[in-house]
């Protein structure tokens, strides 16, 4: 094999920041409240609803190209092993098999190794978990490829393995040469003196909380179609990050970025798991180049569960010091998480460091390698786990000093970022508490946890939320207006099913006073749209909507200046109203956009809008509180969520209907994390035991409670020119914690590990040991 090594950059590398494009320096006056606007904030139907409802929308899964070849992946059956030999003779003899790619023939496809994750390679001969890639077969159809996979004979040197994070931290077995803790040390943070803080406390509460491994399981599994045209590679990919995937694949293949095109028109969910290029995409590209035919590679539901990401587990040892008046004097957070076999992150202390006023804080967190599938970003990485632990501990502390849990949180409210030392652009958490408490009936909750008659107990709990969600540059939107009066918006983003097509049209329509139905929106194509950020971390709307406004404002300026030139007057003598320009001293003299473009030599007007910089001297965060009412059957241990009230400070609403969709989806996902979802791994084999929808229990409509959503304020105008913040993560973050606190209020026993399954309820109630 060649010694050539191609190095790639990956999104988890914290120092890798995109800086493509300009930042808008224009300042615009704040838009009026939504009730005074025509399109923004209104619950308009999705622009893509008709094609999706009719089945005409093409997802990556649906892409079919002429002469296409289908690829499938052979994955390791062992959690830790060295590949000694691969015999593909019988597999190659299967009729319809065109090529087989593996570690011992990479030089024939790429001229050498392709580095992956910074400490491994594509088709690394050292496989480190059940599901690691060994080979890829390209054949005339999937069935033939599957048949060939079974005929590949692999010889292994089987090694010992470790799947438990605690054991792995202290194990002599090294999953990587530099040890089993990522970067060889914990992430640590400290302010003040926790020793002094605990000395000042009247009460000290210590407890341990744990959360499970959960899997993204989007409707559309990860998939790609790779097609070469001479030296140009086009990949149709189910991704949340068209530009990031383009850059990663170009790096992996050692080719210029402009020679790679990524297309993603529609996708069936991502939840953070599709924020990076997959090995499967590069495998498809290598096979397609070799065969000179397009290659489609689909990962099935099992592969989705074992090899394509998860939310890492957590063990959190927490300690809080409080005074009898409710003042928090100290917080200490020690945690570790199993991030799988390759680099990722397992930290979960951000809520504890930021959400409540405390001068003395210390955190120590370990991201630990194990022989398991690698963790990936998953809807509010770390914050869901950390919020469960923190909010449970706060309820314990409030009970210890005899204070109402809600009053305790109000007592420790803080209006500035304690980590960054900056004030927040907005923090309406007190208002959220008041509204949520009233809507859930907080005053009627059990004053004594576990009180109430009968074997079916009801309880009410709540939890708070903090998340960034501020977005930022670079993000761009280009508008094109033709002589037919048609406006097309090319936005540097992608729609995950969350409504990006729709809100882009609403923002542009608002500024240009044109119905959104008359604006076409193009997303998810690196050759057609200007640069934009990945869609993760609740950043899409607060990044793209200000750029869309900037583009529309610039288009309006161009229409005015072009009309002024046609009338031979100064621009200040020309006005704009209802999508037309007019002479201010003679409103009967007017021109439509179509009329203006028709008189121009180019027959087209273009305008590029950019996102402005985030505000200096401020911290942009989202906040919220959720209240849950549950019912617990103390005979069966079954928990049923009856109602969730969500009250959030997330800036201006762009579309009322898609906002409700996002919050309902996030809350339902939070219910799954709280009660049913958990990846189960057999400690004796390292294999996943529930790698399908039958055994991995996601919530259904049957488990969906009554949900009420309230959004505070009319927009955070310090954040950006639209006053918008993200909602994807905030919708889920506090749900599991609120449910856990409600369960405690119902039965008087605290369940300290998620998910809260019937066996844990029964054990807590009846096992005196």
XYZ file of C-alpha atoms in Angstrom:
769
model
C 0.000 0.000 0.000
C 1.172 3.545 -0.731
C 2.468 5.642 2.178
C 0.499 8.647 0.939
C -1.814 10.035 3.633
C -4.564 12.535 2.894
C -5.497 14.568 5.975
C -8.982 15.954 6.549
C -10.576 18.422 8.940
C -13.685 17.486 10.882
C -16.399 19.579 12.445
C -15.662 18.431 15.961
C -12.295 20.154 15.860
C -13.140 23.195 17.959
C -10.513 25.378 16.288
C -11.932 24.798 12.780
C -14.140 27.817 12.054
C -15.479 28.748 8.632
C -14.743 32.369 7.639
C -16.083 32.476 4.096
C -17.697 35.684 2.837
C -18.407 39.162 4.135
C -20.324 40.468 7.118
C -23.013 43.054 6.512
C -22.269 46.438 8.072
C -25.690 47.898 7.294
C -27.975 48.788 10.166
C -31.740 48.648 9.858
C -34.424 49.921 12.148
C -36.299 47.296 14.105
C -39.284 45.745 12.428
C -42.642 46.413 14.100
C -44.288 43.714 16.234
C -45.557 40.732 14.241
C -49.189 41.827 14.616
C -48.351 44.829 12.426
C -46.532 42.776 9.794
C -48.118 41.164 6.764
C -46.136 37.938 6.388
C -43.497 37.487 9.102
C -44.866 35.644 12.100
C -47.968 34.472 10.329
C -48.795 30.723 10.321
C -48.427 30.341 6.555
C -48.403 26.892 5.006
C -45.001 25.490 4.110
C -43.840 26.256 0.583
C -42.711 22.653 0.196
C -45.914 21.141 1.591
C -47.571 20.366 -1.789
C -44.577 18.448 -3.224
C -44.112 16.519 0.007
C -47.779 15.713 0.465
C -48.071 14.583 -3.157
C -44.938 12.429 -3.012
C -43.207 14.501 -5.664
C -40.397 15.722 -3.375
C -37.137 13.943 -4.104
C -35.151 13.001 -1.033
C -31.614 11.648 -1.385
C -33.098 8.224 -0.726
C -35.179 8.679 -3.919
C -32.388 9.720 -6.288
C -32.001 7.384 -9.279
C -29.493 8.092 -12.044
C -28.853 6.277 -15.344
C -26.474 3.298 -15.097
C -26.365 3.596 -11.319
C -24.499 1.103 -9.160
C -25.493 0.242 -5.582
C -23.086 -0.090 -2.690
C -23.322 -1.815 0.681
C -20.890 -1.892 3.603
C -19.377 -4.838 5.429
C -19.087 -3.985 9.120
C -17.074 -5.491 11.929
C -18.752 -8.169 14.062
C -16.128 -7.610 16.774
C -15.752 -4.677 19.198
C -11.960 -4.673 18.943
C -9.819 -6.536 16.427
C -7.003 -6.282 13.903
C -7.799 -7.311 10.336
C -5.089 -9.721 9.230
C -6.451 -10.709 5.823
C -9.448 -10.109 3.546
C -10.318 -12.689 0.880
C -12.826 -11.323 -1.655
C -12.452 -14.047 -4.300
C -15.888 -15.624 -3.877
C -17.567 -12.233 -3.493
C -16.005 -10.969 -6.733
C -17.312 -14.035 -8.564
C -20.953 -13.150 -7.806
C -22.568 -12.024 -11.080
C -23.279 -8.291 -10.991
C -20.495 -7.370 -8.553
C -18.352 -4.588 -10.027
C -15.843 -3.625 -7.332
C -14.902 -4.219 -3.712
C -13.073 -1.583 -1.690
C -11.182 -2.405 1.519
C -8.072 -1.573 3.529
C -5.681 -3.684 1.450
C -6.588 -2.206 -1.936
C -7.093 1.487 -1.087
C -4.035 2.479 -3.115
C -5.732 1.184 -6.256
C -8.667 3.542 -5.652
C -7.052 6.594 -4.072
C -3.289 6.181 -4.122
C -3.033 5.878 -0.354
C -4.727 6.164 3.005
C -7.415 8.705 3.861
C -7.111 10.004 7.407
C -10.331 10.048 9.411
C -11.103 11.686 12.769
C -7.469 12.668 13.169
C -6.498 9.346 14.749
C -7.724 6.729 12.270
C -8.158 6.006 8.569
C -10.887 5.092 6.148
C -10.896 1.271 6.332
C -8.534 1.258 9.278
C -7.265 -2.338 9.708
C -7.805 -1.853 13.443
C -11.598 -2.032 13.898
C -12.691 -0.616 17.249
C -16.416 -1.325 17.579
C -19.145 -3.589 16.274
C -20.115 -1.748 13.103
C -16.751 -0.306 12.077
C -16.295 -0.332 8.299
C -14.312 -3.210 6.762
C -15.223 -3.255 3.067
C -17.657 -1.801 0.556
C -19.174 -3.730 -2.352
C -20.540 -2.075 -5.497
C -23.000 -4.161 -7.508
C -25.888 -3.972 -9.940
C -28.397 -3.818 -7.083
C -28.514 -3.895 -3.292
C -29.478 -7.544 -3.124
C -26.418 -8.573 -5.118
C -24.180 -6.375 -2.984
C -25.617 -7.921 0.179
C -25.055 -11.423 -1.165
C -21.427 -10.597 -1.957
C -20.836 -9.137 1.515
C -21.640 -12.498 3.066
C -18.988 -14.176 0.936
C -16.109 -11.944 2.017
C -13.794 -13.899 4.295
C -12.040 -11.768 6.917
C -9.329 -13.042 9.250
C -9.097 -11.182 12.566
C -6.837 -11.006 15.550
C -9.500 -10.552 18.208
C -8.581 -8.221 21.068
C -9.989 -7.424 24.490
C -12.423 -4.546 24.569
C -14.001 -2.032 26.921
C -17.500 -0.586 26.592
C -17.897 1.028 30.026
C -16.573 4.584 30.384
C -15.635 4.319 34.043
C -13.664 1.130 33.484
C -12.117 2.491 30.291
C -10.677 5.536 32.072
C -8.562 3.283 34.270
C -8.060 0.354 31.904
C -4.680 -0.953 30.795
C -6.285 -1.611 27.410
C -5.610 1.385 25.171
C -8.234 2.023 22.483
C -5.869 4.598 20.983
C -2.127 4.909 21.607
C -2.530 8.190 23.515
C -4.967 6.658 25.994
C -8.685 6.378 26.579
C -9.479 9.949 27.609
C -9.813 12.351 24.703
C -6.864 14.756 24.636
C -5.462 12.885 27.619
C -7.098 15.140 30.194
C -10.501 16.389 31.363
C -12.174 19.646 30.427
C -12.013 21.814 33.536
C -13.611 25.121 34.455
C -13.518 27.114 37.671
C -14.584 30.500 38.965
C -14.363 31.686 42.525
C -13.573 29.135 45.225
C -15.870 26.150 45.632
C -14.180 25.401 48.952
C -15.137 28.808 50.316
C -18.597 28.464 48.811
C -19.267 25.163 50.535
C -17.879 26.554 53.798
C -20.461 29.360 53.578
C -23.362 26.966 52.919
C -25.989 26.067 55.506
C -26.791 22.874 53.634
C -24.745 20.764 51.206
C -26.461 18.272 48.912
C -24.558 15.706 46.863
C -26.044 13.260 44.410
C -25.297 11.234 41.295
C -27.337 11.219 38.106
C -26.918 9.278 34.886
C -28.317 9.348 31.391
C -28.358 6.749 28.647
C -27.059 6.446 25.106
C -29.782 7.547 22.682
C -29.907 7.267 18.892
C -31.014 9.917 16.370
C -33.118 7.575 14.222
C -34.320 10.077 11.594
C -36.974 8.853 9.179
C -34.498 8.977 6.292
C -31.304 7.085 7.165
C -27.914 8.390 6.081
C -27.409 7.989 2.338
C -25.466 9.432 -0.616
C -25.323 9.246 -4.383
C -21.920 10.022 -5.949
C -21.527 10.889 -9.631
C -18.401 12.043 -11.483
C -18.412 14.092 -14.695
C -14.759 14.209 -15.718
C -13.083 15.895 -12.705
C -16.300 17.227 -11.186
C -17.872 15.230 -8.367
C -21.539 15.689 -7.541
C -22.874 14.103 -4.368
C -26.535 14.018 -3.448
C -26.432 13.729 0.321
C -28.910 13.629 3.180
C -27.087 16.270 5.173
C -27.522 19.222 7.494
C -24.370 20.878 6.173
C -23.859 21.061 2.417
C -20.801 23.318 2.563
C -19.148 21.495 5.437
C -19.680 18.152 3.711
C -18.282 19.597 0.482
C -15.159 20.795 2.279
C -14.642 17.554 4.166
C -15.017 15.406 1.062
C -12.722 17.666 -0.954
C -10.110 17.370 1.794
C -10.521 13.597 1.975
C -10.092 13.216 -1.766
C -7.325 15.845 -1.927
C -9.204 17.804 -4.578
C -10.179 21.499 -4.879
C -13.406 22.432 -3.120
C -14.922 23.872 -6.289
C -14.590 20.471 -7.945
C -17.100 19.011 -5.448
C -20.809 19.809 -5.536
C -23.211 18.770 -2.754
C -26.968 18.725 -3.363
C -29.603 18.286 -0.676
C -33.086 19.423 -1.663
C -35.220 17.589 0.889
C -34.296 15.374 3.805
C -36.074 13.199 6.326
C -34.582 14.557 9.543
C -31.100 14.844 10.992
C -31.165 16.023 14.648
C -27.417 16.730 14.556
C -26.320 13.332 13.271
C -25.896 14.614 9.706
C -23.587 17.553 10.397
C -20.539 15.900 8.858
C -19.462 13.906 5.849
C -19.863 10.179 6.269
C -17.272 7.579 5.380
C -19.975 6.079 3.171
C -20.012 9.235 1.002
C -16.272 9.019 0.358
C -16.556 5.270 -0.299
C -19.272 5.968 -2.890
C -17.133 8.683 -4.490
C -14.099 6.391 -4.754
C -16.164 3.585 -6.273
C -17.930 5.943 -8.677
C -14.627 7.310 -9.949
C -13.209 3.831 -10.433
C -16.308 2.489 -12.211
C -17.142 5.710 -14.103
C -20.749 5.240 -13.025
C -22.891 6.862 -10.328
C -22.913 4.955 -7.030
C -25.731 5.004 -4.503
C -25.039 3.941 -0.927
C -27.817 3.527 1.617
C -27.394 2.755 5.298
C -30.234 0.677 6.670
C -31.924 1.048 10.039
C -29.497 -1.322 11.754
C -26.499 0.637 10.471
C -28.199 3.846 11.536
C -28.390 2.463 15.066
C -24.927 0.929 15.422
C -22.601 3.113 13.364
C -23.967 6.558 12.559
C -23.963 8.449 15.783
C -25.650 8.737 19.145
C -26.093 10.985 22.141
C -23.397 9.829 24.584
C -24.328 8.673 28.041
C -23.340 10.598 31.154
C -22.559 9.982 34.796
C -22.785 13.222 36.771
C -21.665 13.598 40.367
C -23.099 16.919 41.502
C -22.762 18.944 44.662
C -24.537 22.144 45.676
C -24.166 24.428 48.666
C -27.130 26.597 49.711
C -28.072 29.002 52.454
C -31.411 28.678 54.226
C -32.645 31.793 52.368
C -32.146 29.916 49.071
C -28.865 31.482 47.939
C -26.632 29.060 46.034
C -23.107 29.380 47.422
C -21.259 26.706 45.419
C -21.707 24.217 42.593
C -19.423 21.311 41.724
C -19.827 19.091 38.664
C -17.786 15.946 37.988
C -18.837 13.896 34.973
C -17.716 11.372 32.420
C -19.235 10.066 29.215
C -18.545 7.282 26.727
C -17.960 8.974 23.372
C -17.300 5.737 21.488
C -14.235 4.620 19.599
C -13.330 7.917 17.898
C -13.095 11.600 18.879
C -16.292 13.368 19.879
C -17.518 15.309 22.913
C -19.232 14.215 26.104
C -19.377 17.416 28.146
C -22.646 18.390 29.841
C -21.822 21.147 32.342
C -22.899 24.271 30.414
C -26.277 24.613 32.184
C -24.650 24.342 35.607
C -22.005 26.934 34.703
C -24.471 29.502 33.377
C -28.126 29.126 34.301
C -28.252 30.196 37.962
C -26.355 32.805 39.948
C -23.358 31.284 41.688
C -19.940 32.835 42.253
C -18.178 29.571 43.086
C -18.317 26.904 40.403
C -16.037 24.062 39.410
C -16.478 21.447 36.680
C -14.382 18.459 35.630
C -15.493 16.391 32.633
C -14.019 13.393 30.858
C -14.831 12.342 27.299
C -13.859 8.677 27.316
C -13.091 6.351 24.422
C -14.883 2.996 24.481
C -15.260 0.185 21.955
C -18.612 1.465 20.762
C -20.046 3.535 17.939
C -18.865 7.148 17.928
C -21.086 9.822 19.461
C -22.219 12.719 17.304
C -23.967 16.012 17.909
C -27.572 15.328 18.921
C -30.151 18.062 19.499
C -28.577 20.227 22.227
C -25.426 18.152 22.759
C -24.693 17.831 26.463
C -27.405 20.254 27.544
C -30.198 17.689 27.729
C -28.100 15.442 29.979
C -26.722 18.311 32.052
C -30.120 19.947 32.525
C -31.582 16.690 33.853
C -28.862 16.433 36.494
C -28.843 20.112 37.457
C -32.609 20.566 37.622
C -33.043 17.382 39.656
C -30.390 18.594 42.099
C -32.074 21.996 42.403
C -35.354 20.372 43.370
C -33.521 18.317 45.999
C -31.864 21.444 47.396
C -35.138 23.378 47.492
C -36.799 20.556 49.401
C -33.875 20.367 51.825
C -34.322 23.999 52.893
C -38.128 23.906 52.696
C -38.459 26.269 49.730
C -40.767 25.991 46.727
C -38.672 24.785 43.728
C -39.931 27.639 41.559
C -39.236 30.238 44.242
C -35.742 28.740 44.615
C -35.023 29.294 40.917
C -36.334 32.856 41.009
C -34.101 33.554 44.003
C -31.030 32.537 41.977
C -31.922 34.343 38.749
C -28.969 36.055 37.049
C -29.167 38.544 34.172
C -25.651 38.235 32.757
C -23.427 35.522 31.308
C -21.289 34.391 34.237
C -18.806 32.610 31.954
C -18.315 35.419 29.429
C -18.986 38.325 31.799
C -21.478 39.971 29.423
C -25.140 40.920 29.822
C -27.687 38.905 27.865
C -29.467 40.478 24.939
C -32.641 39.187 26.583
C -33.560 36.823 29.391
C -37.273 36.574 30.131
C -37.066 33.552 32.404
C -39.016 35.106 35.296
C -41.906 35.793 32.924
C -41.656 32.198 31.686
C -41.957 30.921 35.260
C -45.081 33.003 35.916
C -46.904 31.950 32.753
C -45.896 28.298 32.977
C -46.882 28.016 36.638
C -50.292 29.476 35.953
C -50.969 27.296 32.909
C -49.933 24.012 34.604
C -51.660 24.763 37.900
C -48.468 24.893 39.973
C -50.294 25.905 43.131
C -52.236 22.625 43.024
C -49.186 20.337 42.887
C -48.492 17.919 45.709
C -47.092 19.911 48.606
C -45.780 16.626 49.969
C -44.222 14.519 47.165
C -45.990 11.177 46.868
C -49.153 12.505 48.457
C -52.553 11.791 47.054
C -54.891 8.835 47.272
C -55.058 5.724 45.131
C -52.426 3.749 43.288
C -52.387 6.114 40.304
C -50.472 9.199 41.392
C -50.260 12.556 39.674
C -47.417 15.019 39.927
C -46.204 18.323 38.511
C -42.608 19.330 37.849
C -40.652 21.951 35.957
C -37.202 22.719 34.599
C -35.398 25.699 33.089
C -33.397 25.936 29.871
C -30.444 27.823 28.442
C -29.004 27.379 24.945
C -27.064 29.552 22.557
C -29.233 29.701 19.414
C -27.898 33.105 18.384
C -26.581 32.201 14.946
C -24.108 34.510 13.275
C -22.039 35.189 10.179
C -20.996 34.219 7.639
C -24.375 33.583 6.028
C -25.571 34.887 2.676
C -28.705 35.130 0.562
C -28.715 36.219 -3.092
C -31.841 37.567 -4.782
C -32.413 37.609 -8.533
C -35.234 39.529 -10.162
C -35.924 38.898 -13.868
C -37.917 40.740 -16.532
C -40.983 38.641 -15.781
C -40.983 40.018 -12.268
C -40.013 36.653 -10.819
C -37.913 36.707 -7.647
C -35.680 33.783 -6.793
C -33.843 33.604 -3.467
C -30.663 31.536 -3.320
C -29.944 30.944 0.360
C -26.778 29.403 1.751
C -28.559 26.884 3.898
C -30.560 23.682 3.866
C -34.054 22.754 5.020
C -34.131 19.833 7.448
C -37.913 19.729 7.380
C -38.090 22.696 9.745
C -39.425 25.353 7.350
C -36.395 27.179 5.940
C -37.910 27.377 2.445
C -40.898 29.099 3.964
C -39.376 31.625 6.359
C -36.854 32.832 3.762
C -39.765 33.710 1.468
C -41.700 35.311 4.340
C -38.821 37.631 5.294
C -38.157 38.686 1.697
C -41.866 39.072 1.041
C -42.229 41.300 4.100
C -39.491 43.705 3.046
C -40.376 43.790 -0.674
C -44.133 43.637 0.012
C -44.566 40.645 -2.269
C -46.562 37.528 -1.418
C -44.232 34.692 -0.353
C -45.988 32.388 -2.824
C -44.470 34.516 -5.595
C -40.922 34.006 -4.353
C -38.997 30.869 -5.280
C -36.363 29.665 -2.818
C -33.329 27.553 -3.710
C -31.436 25.808 -0.908
C -28.960 22.994 -0.441
C -26.809 23.188 -3.568
C -23.215 24.334 -3.162
C -22.910 25.274 -6.839
C -26.034 27.447 -6.871
C -26.257 29.153 -3.492
C -23.831 31.522 -1.720
C -22.081 30.285 1.386
C -24.099 29.597 4.512
C -23.597 27.793 7.803
C -24.520 24.278 8.777
C -28.017 23.737 10.138
C -27.321 22.660 13.689
C -27.375 24.159 17.151
C -30.532 26.210 16.435
C -28.502 28.502 14.153
C -30.338 28.387 10.811
C -33.105 30.953 11.344
C -30.995 33.489 13.296
C -28.222 33.237 10.692
C -30.217 33.128 7.466
C -33.232 35.360 8.188
C -31.074 38.480 8.832
C -29.179 37.766 5.599
C -32.508 37.425 3.783
C -33.615 40.788 5.138
C -30.305 42.352 4.115
C -30.721 40.969 0.568
C -34.309 42.237 0.341
C -33.377 45.687 1.648
C -30.553 45.891 -0.893
C -32.917 44.777 -3.667
C -35.346 47.496 -2.634
C -32.512 50.064 -2.783
C -31.575 48.882 -6.266
C -35.161 49.132 -7.493
C -35.376 52.659 -6.128
C -32.026 53.745 -7.603
C -32.802 52.196 -11.002
C -36.215 53.867 -11.111
C -34.618 57.174 -10.147
C -32.156 56.796 -13.033
C -34.988 56.013 -15.458
C -36.874 59.121 -14.280
C -33.683 61.198 -14.101
C -34.257 62.189 -10.473
C -32.417 61.660 -7.189
C -33.148 58.464 -5.255
C -34.488 60.381 -2.262
C -37.361 61.572 -4.495
C -38.482 57.981 -5.076
C -40.536 55.885 -2.653
C -41.427 52.213 -2.375
C -44.829 50.778 -1.482
C -46.772 47.585 -2.169
C -43.964 46.173 -4.299
C -43.760 49.179 -6.594
C -41.698 52.381 -6.758
C -43.306 55.807 -7.133
C -42.447 59.476 -7.368
C -42.959 61.001 -3.959
C -44.347 64.218 -5.451
C -46.627 62.358 -7.860
C -47.799 58.943 -6.624
C -49.592 58.321 -9.896
C -46.181 57.949 -11.464
C -45.093 54.429 -10.537
C -43.193 51.418 -11.851
C -43.449 47.764 -10.900
C -40.319 45.698 -10.393
C -41.085 43.955 -13.665
C -41.305 47.328 -15.487
C -37.957 48.442 -14.119
C -36.080 45.264 -15.053
C -37.587 45.270 -18.552
C -35.896 48.623 -19.237
C -32.455 47.497 -18.085
C -29.801 46.192 -20.472
C -29.132 43.105 -18.319
C -32.851 42.355 -17.843
C -31.976 41.286 -14.329
C -31.237 42.743 -10.919
C -29.248 40.843 -8.314
C -28.653 41.623 -4.669
C -26.446 39.794 -2.200
C -27.366 39.982 1.462
C -25.148 39.017 4.373
C -25.608 38.360 8.065
C -24.307 41.129 10.305
C -21.879 40.468 13.140
C -23.245 39.477 16.521
C -23.488 42.399 18.945
C -20.356 43.443 20.803
C -20.584 43.365 24.553
C -23.575 41.013 24.736
C -24.207 37.307 25.085
C -26.957 35.926 22.849
C -28.745 32.984 24.476
C -32.188 31.438 24.473
C -34.074 30.736 27.685
C -37.223 28.936 28.664
C -39.079 26.845 31.177
C -41.215 23.772 30.750
C -43.796 22.408 33.161
C -44.993 18.817 33.036
C -47.900 16.972 34.587
C -47.555 13.197 34.811
C -49.540 10.221 35.982
C -47.711 7.242 37.545
C -49.296 3.826 38.012
C -47.595 2.558 41.172
C -48.664 -1.031 40.481
C -47.153 -1.283 36.993
C -44.564 1.510 37.139
C -45.948 3.031 33.954
C -45.511 6.791 33.542
C -47.849 8.798 31.339
C -47.190 12.437 30.520
C -50.515 14.259 30.577
C -49.506 17.802 29.718
C -46.441 19.892 28.905
C -46.447 23.690 29.007
C -43.476 25.287 27.236
C -42.732 28.989 27.725
C -39.634 30.310 25.950
C -37.656 33.433 25.152
C -36.495 32.664 21.613
C -36.880 35.975 19.846
C -39.271 36.833 17.029
C -41.560 34.177 15.612
C -41.008 33.815 11.861
C -43.831 31.346 11.220
C -46.316 30.390 13.922
C -47.145 27.055 12.350
C -43.589 25.789 11.880
C -42.701 27.034 15.372
C -45.462 24.852 16.826
C -44.134 21.947 14.737
C -40.619 22.417 16.137
C -41.735 22.631 19.740
C -44.060 19.658 19.510
C -41.304 17.594 17.890
C -38.712 18.613 20.456
C -41.002 17.924 23.405
C -41.974 14.509 22.048
C -38.293 13.691 21.551
C -37.694 14.809 25.138
C -40.438 12.473 26.331
C -38.666 9.608 24.554
C -35.375 10.466 26.236
C -37.101 10.727 29.616
C -39.128 7.522 29.467
C -38.387 5.011 26.710
C -35.336 5.515 24.489
C -32.087 3.729 25.326
C -29.478 1.938 23.270
C -28.764 -1.428 24.897
C -25.324 -2.967 24.377
C -24.458 -6.538 25.378
C -21.441 -6.343 27.662
C -20.342 -9.864 26.695
C -20.219 -9.280 22.926
C -20.160 -5.505 22.490
C -23.182 -5.771 20.172
C -26.296 -3.591 20.137
C -29.387 -5.553 21.134
C -32.058 -3.084 19.992
C -30.927 -1.843 16.598
C -34.423 -1.441 15.106
C -37.663 0.488 15.636
C -39.366 -2.513 17.203
C -36.921 -2.743 20.112
C -35.703 0.860 20.297
C -38.775 2.606 21.676
C -39.427 6.057 20.212
C -42.635 7.806 21.304
C -45.724 7.500 19.139
C -48.923 9.525 18.952
C -50.227 7.335 21.784
C -47.594 8.761 24.151
C -48.081 12.371 23.008
C -49.612 14.599 25.707
C -51.449 17.886 25.536
C -48.834 20.521 24.617
C -49.132 24.282 25.042
C -46.441 26.610 23.689
C -46.000 30.272 24.637
C -43.340 32.550 23.149
C -42.297 35.627 25.115
C -41.713 39.047 23.616
C -41.775 40.411 20.092
C -38.158 39.780 19.181
C -34.639 40.155 20.505
C -33.582 43.144 18.439
C -30.152 43.336 20.080
C -29.381 39.895 18.638
C -29.744 40.663 14.910
C -31.746 42.751 12.450
C -34.692 40.332 12.577
C -34.711 39.796 16.347
C -34.670 36.038 15.732
C -33.116 33.273 17.832
C -33.167 29.507 17.305
C -35.800 27.085 18.614
C -34.692 23.568 17.631
C -32.685 22.807 20.779
C -34.648 24.845 23.365
C -37.753 22.819 22.525
C -36.201 19.622 23.914
C -33.675 20.634 26.570
C -35.882 20.975 29.686
C -38.471 18.292 28.875
C -36.786 15.224 30.451
C -35.851 17.160 33.593
C -39.370 18.535 34.002
C -40.811 15.022 33.644
C -38.324 13.586 36.154
C -39.224 16.260 38.707
C -42.922 15.617 38.076
C -42.438 11.893 38.691
C -40.797 12.677 42.016
C -43.667 14.975 42.930
C -46.075 12.150 42.092
C -44.482 9.244 43.971
C -42.042 10.813 46.435
C -39.120 8.776 45.105
C -36.480 10.330 42.873
C -35.409 8.389 39.794
C -31.839 9.461 39.159
C -31.124 7.631 35.920
C -32.809 8.031 32.551
C -34.902 6.646 31.023
C -37.497 6.378 33.783
C -38.728 2.883 33.014
C -41.352 0.884 34.935
C -38.750 -1.357 36.597
C -37.017 1.684 38.085
C -40.318 2.984 39.448
C -41.184 -0.364 41.024
C -37.701 -0.771 42.484
C -37.788 2.737 43.971
C -41.213 2.172 45.504
C -40.904 -1.345 46.840
C -37.251 -2.329 47.160
C -36.296 -1.179 50.653
C -32.758 -2.402 50.093
